[in-house]
Coordinates of C-alpha atoms in Angstrom, one line a residue:
M1 CA 3.7 -9.1 -11.9
G2 CA 3.0 -12.7 -12.7
Y3 CA -0.3 -12.7 -10.8
I4 CA -2.2 -10.7 -13.4
K5 CA -4.5 -13.0 -15.3
G6 CA -5.8 -10.3 -17.6
Y7 CA -7.7 -7.0 -17.4
D8 CA -11.3 -6.4 -16.8
P9 CA -12.7 -5.0 -20.1
D10 CA -15.0 -2.5 -18.3
S11 CA -12.8 -1.2 -15.5
L12 CA -9.3 -2.0 -16.9
R13 CA -8.3 -3.2 -13.5
E14 CA -6.1 -6.3 -13.1
L15 CA -7.8 -9.7 -12.8
V16 CA -6.1 -11.8 -10.2
D17 CA -6.6 -15.0 -8.2
P18 CA -7.1 -13.6 -4.7
A19 CA -6.0 -16.9 -3.0
E20 CA -2.7 -16.8 -5.0
C21 CA -2.2 -13.2 -4.1
E22 CA -2.9 -13.9 -0.4
A23 CA -0.4 -16.8 -0.4
R24 CA 2.3 -14.6 -1.9
L25 CA 1.6 -11.8 0.6
V26 CA 2.1 -14.2 3.5
E27 CA 5.3 -15.6 1.8
I28 CA 6.9 -12.2 1.5
S29 CA 5.5 -10.5 4.7
D30 CA 8.8 -10.5 6.5
L31 CA 10.9 -9.2 3.7
R32 CA 12.0 -5.5 4.0
S33 CA 13.7 -4.8 0.6
L34 CA 12.2 -2.1 -1.6
P35 CA 11.2 -4.6 -4.3
S36 CA 9.4 -6.7 -1.8
M37 CA 7.7 -3.7 -0.2
L38 CA 6.5 -2.6 -3.6
E39 CA 5.2 -6.1 -4.4
R40 CA 3.3 -6.1 -1.0
V41 CA 1.8 -2.7 -1.8
W42 CA 0.5 -4.1 -5.1
L43 CA -0.8 -7.3 -3.6
L44 CA -2.6 -5.3 -0.8
K45 CA -4.1 -3.0 -3.5
V46 CA -5.5 -5.8 -5.7
L47 CA -6.8 -7.5 -2.6
D48 CA -8.7 -4.3 -1.8
R49 CA -6.9 -3.8 1.5
L50 CA -6.4 -0.1 0.6
D51 CA -5.7 1.4 4.0
D52 CA -2.8 -1.1 4.6
A53 CA -1.6 -0.5 1.0
L54 CA -1.4 3.2 1.4
V55 CA 0.5 3.1 4.7
L56 CA 3.0 0.7 3.1
A57 CA 3.2 2.7 -0.1
D58 CA 4.1 5.8 1.9
E59 CA 6.8 3.8 3.7
A60 CA 8.1 2.5 0.3
V61 CA 8.3 6.0 -1.0
R62 CA 10.3 7.1 2.1
Q63 CA 12.6 4.2 1.8
A64 CA 13.2 4.8 -2.0
R65 CA 13.9 8.5 -1.2
M66 CA 16.5 7.6 1.4
A67 CA 18.2 4.5 0.0
G68 CA 17.0 4.0 -3.6
T69 CA 17.7 5.4 -7.0
R70 CA 15.6 8.1 -8.7
K71 CA 14.1 5.3 -10.8
D72 CA 13.2 3.4 -7.6
L73 CA 11.5 6.5 -6.3
L74 CA 9.5 7.0 -9.4
R75 CA 8.2 3.4 -9.4
A76 CA 7.2 3.8 -5.7
R77 CA 5.4 7.0 -6.4
V78 CA 3.5 5.5 -9.4
L79 CA 2.5 2.6 -7.3
R80 CA 1.3 4.9 -4.4
A81 CA -0.7 6.9 -7.0
T82 CA -2.4 3.7 -8.1
V83 CA -3.5 3.0 -4.5
Q84 CA -4.9 6.6 -4.3
Q85 CA -6.7 5.8 -7.6
Y86 CA -8.3 2.7 -6.1
R87 CA -9.3 4.7 -3.1
G88 CA -11.1 7.1 -5.4
A89 CA -8.7 10.0 -4.9
H90 CA -8.4 10.6 -8.7
A91 CA -7.2 14.2 -8.5
A92 CA -4.3 13.3 -6.1
A93 CA -3.4 10.3 -8.2
D94 CA -3.4 12.3 -11.4
H95 CA -1.2 15.0 -9.8
E96 CA 1.3 12.4 -8.7
L97 CA 1.2 10.5 -12.0
T98 CA 1.6 13.7 -14.1
A99 CA 4.7 14.6 -12.1
C100 CA 6.1 11.0 -12.5
V101 CA 5.4 11.1 -16.3
A102 CA 7.2 14.5 -16.6
E103 CA 10.3 13.3 -14.7
A104 CA 10.5 10.0 -16.5
E105 CA 10.2 11.5 -19.9
G106 CA 12.6 14.3 -19.0
Q107 CA 15.2 11.8 -18.0
G108 CA 14.6 9.6 -21.0
W109 CA 13.5 6.6 -18.9
V110 CA 11.1 5.2 -21.5
P111 CA 9.9 2.1 -19.7
I112 CA 9.1 4.1 -16.5
A113 CA 7.4 6.8 -18.6
A114 CA 5.2 4.1 -20.3
F115 CA 4.4 2.6 -16.9
A116 CA 3.4 6.0 -15.5
H117 CA 1.3 6.9 -18.6
Q118 CA -0.5 3.6 -18.4
H119 CA -1.5 4.2 -14.8
R120 CA -2.4 7.9 -15.6
G121 CA -4.7 6.6 -18.3
R122 CA -6.3 4.1 -16.0
N123 CA -6.8 6.7 -13.4
A124 CA -8.4 9.1 -15.9
F125 CA -10.6 6.3 -17.3
E126 CA -11.9 5.6 -13.8
A127 CA -12.5 9.3 -13.2
G128 CA -14.5 9.6 -16.5
D129 CA -11.9 11.7 -18.3
F130 CA -11.9 9.6 -21.5
D131 CA -9.9 12.2 -23.5
Q132 CA -7.0 12.2 -21.0
A133 CA -7.3 8.4 -20.7
R134 CA -7.0 8.0 -24.5
E135 CA -4.1 10.4 -24.7
S136 CA -2.2 8.5 -21.9
F137 CA -2.9 5.1 -23.4
K138 CA -1.8 6.1 -26.9
R139 CA 1.4 7.5 -25.4
T140 CA 1.9 4.2 -23.5
V141 CA 1.6 2.3 -26.8
F142 CA 4.1 4.7 -28.5
L143 CA 6.6 4.4 -25.6
R144 CA 6.3 0.7 -25.3
R145 CA 7.0 0.3 -29.0
E146 CA 10.0 2.6 -28.7
A147 CA 11.3 0.4 -25.8
G148 CA 10.8 -2.8 -27.7
A149 CA 8.1 -4.2 -25.5
D150 CA 6.7 -7.7 -26.2
D151 CA 3.4 -8.3 -27.9
A152 CA 1.6 -8.9 -24.6
A153 CA 2.5 -5.5 -23.2
L154 CA 1.5 -3.8 -26.5
E155 CA -1.7 -5.8 -26.6
A156 CA -2.7 -4.7 -23.1
A157 CA -2.1 -1.0 -24.1
L158 CA -4.0 -1.4 -27.3
L159 CA -6.9 -3.0 -25.5
A160 CA -7.0 0.0 -23.2
V161 CA -7.1 2.4 -26.2
D162 CA -9.9 0.4 -27.7
T163 CA -11.9 0.4 -24.4
V164 CA -11.6 4.2 -24.1
E165 CA -12.7 4.6 -27.7
R166 CA -15.8 2.6 -27.0
R167 CA -16.5 4.7 -23.9
R168 CA -15.9 8.0 -25.6
D169 CA -18.2 7.4 -28.5
P170 CA -20.3 4.2 -28.1
V171 CA -22.5 5.1 -31.1
A172 CA -19.7 5.4 -33.6
V173 CA -18.0 2.2 -32.4
N174 CA -21.2 0.1 -32.1
G175 CA -23.0 1.5 -35.2

């Protein structure tokens, strides 16, 4: 998404301009395609309108199941899991993300597997499971390299690994 201005170094959540996100949400509010639904879910999530985001995420998953591809369905499920994460339902988010990782890796869909691992790591990080977060973020780096990701995508994943390392053992990192 072009609305991400960076990542909070403490929470690893996206940094966005709320006014820009609100304007985009209004702009696409009447669109019903799956990509526009997924974008609206993401916008609602980062704007902290989590109840609306979850309802729309469930609808997007249903639409992807009925009319989309398996890849579309995986993307919708990952996004729905991130809404669960933002709502504090870390166990439910991890369950969904673990299933998405397994399917994407099993199918050889490297970019989607990296996307799912990234979000599994962020969920684990927020839940305080730094070992799982580190494992997921390192897998994200590996998969993104395999997929030929650009430097910005790799840098974001490496920043996440570094952040987890600092949280896991602040004494070793800070001296």
